[in-house]
Amino acid sequence: MRVTQSMINRSVIKSMNDSKENLSSIQNQISTGKKLDKPSDDPVNFTRSVKYQNTMNDNQQYIDNIVDGNGWMESSENIINQIYELTVDARDRAIQGADDTNGPNERSILGGEVDAILDSAIALGNSTYQNKYIFGGTDTTKDIPFAVDAAKNVSYQGNSEAISRRIYENYDMTINVAGDEIQDSGVFENIKALRDALNSNDTTAINQAITDLNNTSTRLLSTQAHVSANKNQADMTRVRLETANTNLSSYISQTNDTDMAEAIAQYGIEEMAYKAALQTTSTAINLNIMDYLT
Amino acid sequence: MESMSTTTHTGNESMDPALPDLKPINFKYGLPGFESLTRFVINDIDDFPPFQMLSSLDEENFSLLVLSLSILKIENGLSLLVDTLVKSGITREKYDILLVLKLDRERKIFTANLKAPVCIRKQDLQGSQIILDEPGLPVDFILNKV
């Protein structure tokens, strides 16, 4: 069969158009980023992808809850630690005051220092996080949790309710320490008792305050450790959720999304094919009389 | 990735009669997010030599895109990963270590989860995705060039 120039032209133009069409289709995949647009494209994978996407969304919500809860727990942990340090300071004053070399004047001076420590402890008890009282239970915005009268008697005005965040499916974590737990540690009562003992030069009461403040310190440390353990657990849960989402994303990018690596790789191949077709066309169409003579 | 050709590399279970009948890689606790999937094989991707697929034998067409730590230059964040693994008793002599990749579509780059590498004990093909207790390891380590 005789191959005419017009047949060559038609052939190369068809080849070029085929390549162009293919390239356009792949470019469309890349620009939309979706391989599955509707259930009928691939019902099994579509259903599975939707399910996993929902799981990812749920996981992200849990992660957000953990981040929020961790902020609250970190603040609680930090404040409790500062209150603990104050009890240690108060106990140090008590040990000094119990020393027989000190007289009423020295003890009165120490009593003044302990009074300042008590003020600091109360102020810390009324700390806020994001404009909410940390130790008010669920009563976080109305009154200060720890009210104080002229004699520095401290009363708790919040409630004992837990603030919780859902950090995993069917699992809620308590993120707060209600103020009654701080109050029950005896921190305010025992610091005040030490102050009064120092001011009244009562060494027996001072020695009792040392024992009581030791007990308070132990309870505060225990509360702090509990918060810390919860925070660590939340952190580990967050990393596990992030890992799950990375895995889910890795899977989804290969089914629901057009896998970019694949698309780009194909794009490269198709682009080369298109360029090759263009080159052939150019060669074919540019033939002139001289090409036949040579 | 169905249009890309793959070849079974590790843990083949008679998927291809021409290949030796190796046991699959067993993940006793599955993978985070896919706890019910416990048996996997690793497939090379012919068109993309550094990349591999961790493919489930329990669920059809289920794969994760992974990259072997062995082909990467150990520096920066990867040094911390290797050090942390060694502290946990996981050495590259005894384990194949894979990084799960995720595509960041906005930036068109791959990121690797260094916080939770997939570790496969070479001796008995037991696998686990281990979450490392090292705050400096990111879940989205940027992997620009392989």
GROMACS .gro file of C-alpha atoms in nm:
model
  440
    1MET     CA    1   0.000   0.000   0.000
    2ARG     CA    2   0.127   0.341  -0.084
    3VAL     CA    3   0.168   0.564   0.219
    4THR     CA    4   0.089   0.916   0.124
    5GLN     CA    5   0.201   1.230   0.300
    6SER     CA    6  -0.159   1.304   0.401
    7MET     CA    7  -0.183   0.961   0.566
    8ILE     CA    8   0.133   1.035   0.763
    9ASN     CA    9  -0.008   1.370   0.863
   10ARG     CA   10  -0.341   1.220   0.974
   11SER     CA   11  -0.159   0.952   1.171
   12VAL     CA   12   0.071   1.183   1.358
   13ILE     CA   13  -0.208   1.433   1.430
   14LYS     CA   14  -0.423   1.151   1.570
   15SER     CA   15  -0.130   1.033   1.780
   16MET     CA   16  -0.075   1.385   1.906
   17ASN     CA   17  -0.442   1.429   1.993
   18ASP     CA   18  -0.452   1.096   2.176
   19SER     CA   19  -0.153   1.198   2.384
   20LYS     CA   20  -0.301   1.539   2.449
   21GLU     CA   21  -0.631   1.387   2.562
   22ASN     CA   22  -0.453   1.148   2.795
   23LEU     CA   23  -0.242   1.430   2.933
   24SER     CA   24  -0.550   1.644   2.990
   25SER     CA   25  -0.717   1.362   3.182
   26ILE     CA   26  -0.418   1.317   3.411
   27GLN     CA   27  -0.380   1.691   3.459
   28ASN     CA   28  -0.744   1.695   3.563
   29GLN     CA   29  -0.675   1.424   3.819
   30ILE     CA   30  -0.389   1.623   3.959
   31SER     CA   31  -0.579   1.949   3.977
   32THR     CA   32  -0.885   1.794   4.146
   33GLY     CA   33  -0.675   1.567   4.365
   34LYS     CA   34  -0.955   1.313   4.363
   35LYS     CA   35  -0.967   0.976   4.200
   36LEU     CA   36  -1.307   0.889   4.345
   37ASP     CA   37  -1.562   1.164   4.302
   38LYS     CA   38  -1.881   0.966   4.348
   39PRO     CA   39  -1.976   0.628   4.497
   40SER     CA   40  -2.030   0.472   4.157
   41ASP     CA   41  -1.662   0.528   4.066
   42ASP     CA   42  -1.566   0.248   4.304
   43PRO     CA   43  -1.833   0.170   4.566
   44VAL     CA   44  -1.613  -0.045   4.792
   45ASN     CA   45  -1.323   0.195   4.808
   46PHE     CA   46  -1.554   0.494   4.827
   47THR     CA   47  -1.737   0.355   5.131
   48ARG     CA   48  -1.411   0.260   5.294
   49SER     CA   49  -1.258   0.599   5.227
   50VAL     CA   50  -1.559   0.781   5.370
   51LYS     CA   51  -1.542   0.561   5.680
   52TYR     CA   52  -1.172   0.631   5.729
   53GLN     CA   53  -1.221   1.001   5.662
   54ASN     CA   54  -1.482   1.008   5.939
   55THR     CA   55  -1.241   0.827   6.169
   56MET     CA   56  -0.975   1.086   6.088
   57ASN     CA   57  -1.214   1.367   6.167
   58ASP     CA   58  -1.305   1.204   6.498
   59ASN     CA   59  -0.937   1.154   6.580
   60GLN     CA   60  -0.864   1.517   6.502
   61GLN     CA   61  -1.142   1.623   6.739
   62TYR     CA   62  -0.992   1.402   7.012
   63ILE     CA   63  -0.650   1.556   6.944
   64ASP     CA   64  -0.798   1.906   6.975
   65ASN     CA   65  -0.963   1.803   7.301
   66ILE     CA   66  -0.631   1.672   7.430
   67VAL     CA   67  -0.448   1.991   7.338
   68ASP     CA   68  -0.714   2.194   7.518
   69GLY     CA   69  -0.714   1.959   7.818
   70ASN     CA   70  -0.336   1.957   7.835
   71GLY     CA   71  -0.332   2.336   7.863
   72TRP     CA   72  -0.563   2.310   8.159
   73MET     CA   73  -0.367   2.027   8.318
   74GLU     CA   74  -0.032   2.199   8.265
   75SER     CA   75  -0.163   2.509   8.437
   76SER     CA   76  -0.302   2.302   8.725
   77GLU     CA   77   0.023   2.111   8.759
   78ASN     CA   78   0.225   2.430   8.756
   79ILE     CA   79   0.008   2.607   9.013
   80ILE     CA   80  -0.002   2.307   9.246
   81ASN     CA   81   0.376   2.291   9.225
   82GLN     CA   82   0.401   2.656   9.321
   83ILE     CA   83   0.166   2.602   9.616
   84TYR     CA   84   0.378   2.302   9.717
   85GLU     CA   85   0.690   2.521   9.709
   86LEU     CA   86   0.515   2.768   9.938
   87THR     CA   87   0.441   2.494  10.191
   88VAL     CA   88   0.811   2.404  10.183
   89ASP     CA   89   0.898   2.771  10.244
   90ALA     CA   90   0.648   2.784  10.531
   91ARG     CA   91   0.791   2.466  10.683
   92ASP     CA   92   1.142   2.616  10.662
   93ARG     CA   93   1.016   2.916  10.861
   94ALA     CA   94   0.859   2.675  11.108
   95ILE     CA   95   1.189   2.492  11.157
   96GLN     CA   96   1.363   2.825  11.216
   97GLY     CA   97   1.088   2.931  11.456
   98ALA     CA   98   1.110   2.607  11.651
   99ASP     CA   99   1.477   2.673  11.725
  100ASP     CA  100   1.520   2.764  12.092
  101THR     CA  101   1.770   3.038  12.007
  102ASN     CA  102   1.479   3.246  11.870
  103GLY     CA  103   1.269   3.466  12.093
  104PRO     CA  104   0.922   3.624  12.050
  105ASN     CA  105   1.052   3.906  11.827
  106GLU     CA  106   1.227   3.675  11.584
  107ARG     CA  107   0.919   3.451  11.573
  108SER     CA  108   0.696   3.749  11.510
  109ILE     CA  109   0.911   3.846  11.211
  110LEU     CA  110   0.886   3.489  11.082
  111GLY     CA  111   0.509   3.509  11.142
  112GLY     CA  112   0.495   3.811  10.912
  113GLU     CA  113   0.679   3.620  10.642
  114VAL     CA  114   0.443   3.324  10.678
  115ASP     CA  115   0.147   3.561  10.650
  116ALA     CA  116   0.283   3.674  10.312
  117ILE     CA  117   0.323   3.309  10.212
  118LEU     CA  118  -0.041   3.250  10.302
  119ASP     CA  119  -0.148   3.544  10.082
  120SER     CA  120   0.053   3.400   9.792
  121ALA     CA  121  -0.102   3.056   9.838
  122ILE     CA  122  -0.454   3.199   9.834
  123ALA     CA  123  -0.376   3.405   9.523
  124LEU     CA  124  -0.243   3.095   9.350
  125GLY     CA  125  -0.557   2.906   9.449
  126ASN     CA  126  -0.758   3.167   9.262
  127SER     CA  127  -0.550   3.144   8.945
  128THR     CA  128  -0.719   3.140   8.608
  129TYR     CA  129  -0.658   2.969   8.276
  130GLN     CA  130  -0.818   3.132   7.975
  131ASN     CA  131  -1.017   3.355   8.214
  132LYS     CA  132  -1.155   3.058   8.403
  133TYR     CA  133  -1.076   2.968   8.762
  134ILE     CA  134  -0.859   2.659   8.757
  135PHE     CA  135  -0.971   2.524   9.093
  136GLY     CA  136  -1.341   2.615   9.093
  137GLY     CA  137  -1.465   2.274   8.979
  138THR     CA  138  -1.716   2.337   8.701
  139ASP     CA  139  -1.795   2.673   8.861
  140THR     CA  140  -1.517   2.846   8.671
  141THR     CA  141  -1.642   3.196   8.602
  142LYS     CA  142  -1.860   3.326   8.888
  143ASP     CA  143  -1.691   3.379   9.225
  144ILE     CA  144  -1.330   3.324   9.318
  145PRO     CA  145  -1.289   2.965   9.443
  146PHE     CA  146  -1.114   3.061   9.766
  147ALA     CA  147  -1.269   3.341   9.966
  148VAL     CA  148  -1.084   3.484  10.262
  149ASP     CA  149  -1.209   3.682  10.564
  150ALA     CA  150  -1.029   3.940  10.774
  151ALA     CA  151  -0.877   3.672  10.997
  152LYS     CA  152  -0.749   3.491  10.686
  153ASN     CA  153  -0.985   3.200  10.723
  154VAL     CA  154  -1.015   3.050  10.377
  155SER     CA  155  -1.339   2.897  10.252
  156TYR     CA  156  -1.394   2.709   9.925
  157GLN     CA  157  -1.680   2.846   9.715
  158GLY     CA  158  -1.651   2.626   9.408
  159ASN     CA  159  -1.789   2.275   9.360
  160SER     CA  160  -1.641   1.927   9.338
  161GLU     CA  161  -1.746   1.860   8.981
  162ALA     CA  162  -1.501   1.721   8.729
  163ILE     CA  163  -1.424   1.893   8.400
  164SER     CA  164  -1.360   1.628   8.140
  165ARG     CA  165  -1.263   1.600   7.778
  166ARG     CA  166  -1.329   1.310   7.544
  167ILE     CA  167  -0.985   1.200   7.435
  168TYR     CA  168  -1.076   0.873   7.268
  169GLU     CA  169  -1.381   0.679   7.167
  170ASN     CA  170  -1.594   0.628   7.480
  171TYR     CA  171  -1.319   0.758   7.705
  172ASP     CA  172  -1.338   1.084   7.896
  173MET     CA  173  -1.048   1.218   8.097
  174THR     CA  174  -1.079   1.448   8.395
  175ILE     CA  175  -0.860   1.750   8.334
  176ASN     CA  176  -0.919   1.958   8.646
  177VAL     CA  177  -0.846   1.943   9.015
  178ALA     CA  178  -1.141   2.073   9.214
  179GLY     CA  179  -1.046   2.327   9.478
  180ASP     CA  180  -1.178   2.118   9.765
  181GLU     CA  181  -0.890   1.879   9.703
  182ILE     CA  182  -0.649   2.170   9.754
  183GLN     CA  183  -0.844   2.282  10.056
  184ASP     CA  184  -0.846   1.927  10.199
  185SER     CA  185  -0.467   1.914  10.175
  186GLY     CA  186  -0.477   2.159  10.466
  187VAL     CA  187  -0.250   2.404  10.292
  188PHE     CA  188  -0.429   2.724  10.396
  189GLU     CA  189  -0.528   2.600  10.739
  190ASN     CA  190  -0.181   2.476  10.828
  191ILE     CA  191   0.004   2.782  10.700
  192LYS     CA  192  -0.237   3.004  10.895
  193ALA     CA  193  -0.189   2.788  11.205
  194LEU     CA  194   0.188   2.828  11.172
  195ARG     CA  195   0.154   3.203  11.136
  196ASP     CA  196  -0.059   3.220  11.451
  197ALA     CA  197   0.181   2.992  11.640
  198LEU     CA  198   0.479   3.209  11.545
  199ASN     CA  199   0.298   3.529  11.639
  200SER     CA  200   0.193   3.384  11.974
  201ASN     CA  201   0.540   3.241  12.039
  202ASP     CA  202   0.389   2.893  12.086
  203THR     CA  203   0.668   2.641  12.016
  204THR     CA  204   0.445   2.339  12.069
  205ALA     CA  205   0.208   2.463  11.799
  206ILE     CA  206   0.505   2.548  11.577
  207ASN     CA  207   0.632   2.192  11.602
  208GLN     CA  208   0.284   2.061  11.527
  209ALA     CA  209   0.277   2.288  11.220
  210ILE     CA  210   0.596   2.126  11.091
  211THR     CA  211   0.428   1.785  11.100
  212ASP     CA  212   0.107   1.918  10.947
  213LEU     CA  213   0.290   2.099  10.667
  214ASN     CA  214   0.479   1.781  10.587
  215ASN     CA  215   0.147   1.604  10.546
  216THR     CA  216   0.018   1.889  10.330
  217SER     CA  217   0.326   1.869  10.108
  218THR     CA  218   0.276   1.496  10.063
  219ARG     CA  219  -0.087   1.541   9.962
  220LEU     CA  220  -0.006   1.821   9.720
  221LEU     CA  221   0.266   1.611   9.559
  222SER     CA  222   0.022   1.325   9.525
  223THR     CA  223  -0.234   1.552   9.356
  224GLN     CA  224   0.032   1.692   9.127
  225ALA     CA  225   0.151   1.342   9.036
  226HIS     CA  226  -0.205   1.243   8.948
  227VAL     CA  227  -0.241   1.542   8.715
  228SER     CA  228   0.098   1.467   8.565
  229ALA     CA  229   0.006   1.103   8.502
  230ASN     CA  230  -0.318   1.208   8.331
  231LYS     CA  231  -0.129   1.454   8.117
  232ASN     CA  232   0.124   1.189   8.014
  233GLN     CA  233  -0.154   0.950   7.927
  234ALA     CA  234  -0.322   1.221   7.721
  235ASP     CA  235   0.008   1.293   7.545
  236MET     CA  236   0.056   0.927   7.456
  237THR     CA  237  -0.302   0.907   7.333
  238ARG     CA  238  -0.244   1.215   7.119
  239VAL     CA  239   0.066   1.064   6.957
  240ARG     CA  240  -0.124   0.742   6.892
  241LEU     CA  241  -0.410   0.936   6.734
  242GLU     CA  242  -0.168   1.138   6.523
  243THR     CA  243  -0.002   0.815   6.412
  244ALA     CA  244  -0.340   0.665   6.328
  245ASN     CA  245  -0.424   0.974   6.125
  246THR     CA  246  -0.090   0.959   5.946
  247ASN     CA  247  -0.164   0.597   5.857
  248LEU     CA  248  -0.518   0.684   5.753
  249SER     CA  249  -0.388   0.973   5.543
  250SER     CA  250  -0.128   0.752   5.386
  251TYR     CA  251  -0.400   0.505   5.291
  252ILE     CA  252  -0.647   0.765   5.174
  253SER     CA  253  -0.395   0.938   4.954
  254GLN     CA  254  -0.366   0.618   4.754
  255THR     CA  255  -0.736   0.557   4.703
  256ASN     CA  256  -0.960   0.855   4.743
  257ASP     CA  257  -0.703   1.113   4.641
  258THR     CA  258  -0.521   1.080   4.318
  259ASP     CA  259  -0.188   0.962   4.438
  260MET     CA  260   0.030   1.256   4.356
  261ALA     CA  261   0.342   1.052   4.305
  262GLU     CA  262   0.165   0.827   4.058
  263ALA     CA  263   0.001   1.116   3.879
  264ILE     CA  264   0.321   1.313   3.855
  265ALA     CA  265   0.510   1.007   3.737
  266GLN     CA  266   0.248   0.945   3.470
  267TYR     CA  267   0.239   1.311   3.388
  268GLY     CA  268   0.609   1.292   3.314
  269ILE     CA  269   0.567   0.991   3.090
  270GLU     CA  270   0.266   1.134   2.907
  271GLU     CA  271   0.427   1.473   2.870
  272MET     CA  272   0.724   1.304   2.708
  273ALA     CA  273   0.490   1.111   2.476
  274TYR     CA  274   0.313   1.433   2.384
  275LYS     CA  275   0.638   1.609   2.313
  276ALA     CA  276   0.754   1.313   2.107
  277ALA     CA  277   0.432   1.328   1.903
  278LEU     CA  278   0.479   1.700   1.851
  279GLN     CA  279   0.832   1.641   1.736
  280THR     CA  280   0.721   1.373   1.488
  281THR     CA  281   0.448   1.600   1.357
  282SER     CA  282   0.688   1.879   1.313
  283THR     CA  283   0.925   1.654   1.124
  284ALA     CA  284   0.646   1.511   0.909
  285ILE     CA  285   0.478   1.838   0.823
  286ASN     CA  286   0.799   2.022   0.763
  287LEU     CA  287   0.899   1.784   0.487
  288ASN     CA  288   0.972   1.978   0.174
  289ILE     CA  289   1.084   1.895  -0.175
  290MET     CA  290   1.445   1.885  -0.062
  291ASP     CA  291   1.369   1.592   0.174
  292TYR     CA  292   1.253   1.385  -0.126
  293LEU     CA  293   1.552   1.480  -0.332
  294THR     CA  294   1.809   1.383  -0.074
  295MET     CA  295  -0.151   0.300   4.286
  296GLU     CA  296  -0.317   0.023   4.094
  297SER     CA  297  -0.167   0.136   3.766
  298MET     CA  298   0.186   0.112   3.901
  299SER     CA  299   0.353  -0.222   3.879
  300THR     CA  300   0.468  -0.376   4.204
  301THR     CA  301   0.676  -0.673   4.297
  302THR     CA  302   0.667  -0.856   4.623
  303HIS     CA  303   0.979  -0.796   4.823
  304THR     CA  304   0.923  -0.927   5.172
  305GLY     CA  305   0.676  -1.156   5.334
  306ASN     CA  306   0.521  -1.308   5.026
  307GLU     CA  307   0.255  -1.569   5.085
  308SER     CA  308   0.219  -1.748   4.754
  309MET     CA  309   0.108  -1.429   4.583
  310ASP     CA  310   0.341  -1.515   4.303
  311PRO     CA  311   0.426  -1.882   4.249
  312ALA     CA  312   0.765  -1.785   4.113
  313LEU     CA  313   0.864  -1.634   4.445
  314PRO     CA  314   0.960  -1.832   4.752
  315ASP     CA  315   0.674  -1.907   4.989
  316LEU     CA  316   0.774  -1.679   5.272
  317LYS     CA  317   0.558  -1.607   5.572
  318PRO     CA  318   0.381  -1.275   5.587
  319ILE     CA  319   0.490  -1.007   5.828
  320ASN     CA  320   0.278  -1.040   6.138
  321PHE     CA  321   0.161  -0.733   6.324
  322LYS     CA  322   0.013  -0.874   6.642
  323TYR     CA  323  -0.168  -0.552   6.731
  324GLY     CA  324  -0.226  -0.427   6.378
  325LEU     CA  325  -0.135  -0.069   6.299
  326PRO     CA  326  -0.273   0.238   6.476
  327GLY     CA  327  -0.596   0.318   6.294
  328PHE     CA  328  -0.608  -0.030   6.143
  329GLU     CA  329  -0.590  -0.257   6.442
  330SER     CA  330  -0.774  -0.542   6.272
  331LEU     CA  331  -0.515  -0.578   5.996
  332THR     CA  332  -0.237  -0.803   6.117
  333ARG     CA  333  -0.071  -0.956   5.811
  334PHE     CA  334   0.124  -0.756   5.560
  335VAL     CA  335   0.378  -0.785   5.282
  336ILE     CA  336   0.613  -0.525   5.144
  337ASN     CA  337   0.594  -0.450   4.775
  338ASP     CA  338   0.850  -0.260   4.575
  339ILE     CA  339   0.708  -0.008   4.334
  340ASP     CA  340   0.893  -0.064   4.010
  341ASP     CA  341   0.838   0.283   3.867
  342PHE     CA  342   0.937   0.447   4.191
  343PRO     CA  343   1.230   0.246   4.327
  344PRO     CA  344   1.278   0.409   4.666
  345PHE     CA  345   0.912   0.387   4.757
  346GLN     CA  346   0.742   0.074   4.877
  347MET     CA  347   0.397  -0.038   4.974
  348LEU     CA  348   0.310  -0.206   5.301
  349SER     CA  349   0.016  -0.408   5.177
  350SER     CA  350  -0.239  -0.593   5.385
  351LEU     CA  351  -0.315  -0.957   5.326
  352ASP     CA  352  -0.634  -0.920   5.530
  353GLU     CA  353  -0.799  -0.645   5.328
  354GLU     CA  354  -0.791  -0.617   4.954
  355ASN     CA  355  -0.627  -0.311   4.802
  356PHE     CA  356  -0.510  -0.183   5.135
  357SER     CA  357  -0.160  -0.039   5.133
  358LEU     CA  358   0.041   0.227   5.304
  359LEU     CA  359   0.316   0.415   5.127
  360VAL     CA  360   0.644   0.355   5.308
  361LEU     CA  361   1.014   0.418   5.269
  362SER     CA  362   1.294   0.210   5.413
  363LEU     CA  363   1.520   0.392   5.655
  364SER     CA  364   1.811   0.200   5.506
  365ILE     CA  365   1.814   0.406   5.187
  366LEU     CA  366   1.816   0.741   5.365
  367LYS     CA  367   2.117   0.943   5.467
  368ILE     CA  368   2.115   0.948   5.845
  369GLU     CA  369   2.137   1.310   5.949
  370ASN     CA  370   1.936   1.578   6.127
  371GLY     CA  371   1.602   1.437   6.248
  372LEU     CA  372   1.690   1.092   6.125
  373SER     CA  373   1.994   1.075   6.353
  374LEU     CA  374   1.766   1.131   6.650
  375LEU     CA  375   1.538   0.858   6.523
  376VAL     CA  376   1.821   0.609   6.488
  377ASP     CA  377   1.960   0.699   6.831
  378THR     CA  378   1.618   0.663   6.990
  379LEU     CA  379   1.563   0.327   6.822
  380VAL     CA  380   1.901   0.201   6.938
  381LYS     CA  381   1.817   0.304   7.295
  382SER     CA  382   1.501   0.096   7.260
  383GLY     CA  383   1.706  -0.202   7.144
  384ILE     CA  384   1.605  -0.169   6.780
  385THR     CA  385   1.906  -0.180   6.552
  386ARG     CA  386   1.914  -0.174   6.175
  387GLU     CA  387   2.108  -0.498   6.179
  388LYS     CA  388   1.819  -0.683   6.338
  389TYR     CA  389   1.522  -0.486   6.210
  390ASP     CA  390   1.393  -0.347   5.884
  391ILE     CA  391   1.269   0.000   5.966
  392LEU     CA  392   1.007   0.164   5.749
  393LEU     CA  393   0.873   0.517   5.762
  394VAL     CA  394   0.507   0.571   5.683
  395LEU     CA  395   0.469   0.853   5.432
  396LYS     CA  396   0.194   1.102   5.391
  397LEU     CA  397   0.144   1.335   5.101
  398ASP     CA  398   0.115   1.701   5.186
  399ARG     CA  399  -0.095   1.801   4.890
  400GLU     CA  400  -0.070   2.174   4.944
  401ARG     CA  401   0.307   2.173   4.941
  402LYS     CA  402   0.332   1.868   4.713
  403ILE     CA  403   0.586   1.702   4.934
  404PHE     CA  404   0.598   1.381   5.127
  405THR     CA  405   0.626   1.380   5.503
  406ALA     CA  406   0.745   1.084   5.709
  407ASN     CA  407   0.627   0.986   6.054
  408LEU     CA  408   0.948   0.959   6.257
  409LYS     CA  409   0.757   0.933   6.582
  410ALA     CA  410   0.612   0.596   6.489
  411PRO     CA  411   0.831   0.390   6.257
  412VAL     CA  412   0.731   0.045   6.143
  413CYS     CA  413   0.985  -0.203   6.278
  414ILE     CA  414   1.009  -0.553   6.136
  415ARG     CA  415   1.228  -0.807   6.308
  416LYS     CA  416   1.422  -0.979   6.032
  417GLN     CA  417   1.461  -1.305   6.222
  418ASP     CA  418   1.092  -1.393   6.245
  419LEU     CA  419   0.915  -1.121   6.045
  420GLN     CA  420   0.729  -0.985   6.346
  421GLY     CA  421   0.628  -0.626   6.288
  422SER     CA  422   0.506  -0.340   6.499
  423GLN     CA  423   0.454   0.030   6.454
  424ILE     CA  424   0.626   0.161   6.762
  425ILE     CA  425   0.543   0.499   6.912
  426LEU     CA  426   0.869   0.639   7.042
  427ASP     CA  427   0.876   0.842   7.362
  428GLU     CA  428   1.100   1.114   7.224
  429PRO     CA  429   0.942   1.462   7.198
  430GLY     CA  430   1.195   1.573   6.935
  431LEU     CA  431   1.068   1.326   6.675
  432PRO     CA  432   0.804   1.474   6.442
  433VAL     CA  433   0.510   1.294   6.286
  434ASP     CA  434   0.554   1.504   5.973
  435PHE     CA  435   0.923   1.510   5.890
  436ILE     CA  436   0.961   1.673   5.550
  437LEU     CA  437   1.105   1.440   5.293
  438ASN     CA  438   1.199   1.649   4.996
  439LYS     CA  439   1.451   1.434   4.827
  440VAL     CA  440   1.514   1.067   4.838
   0.00000   0.00000   0.00000
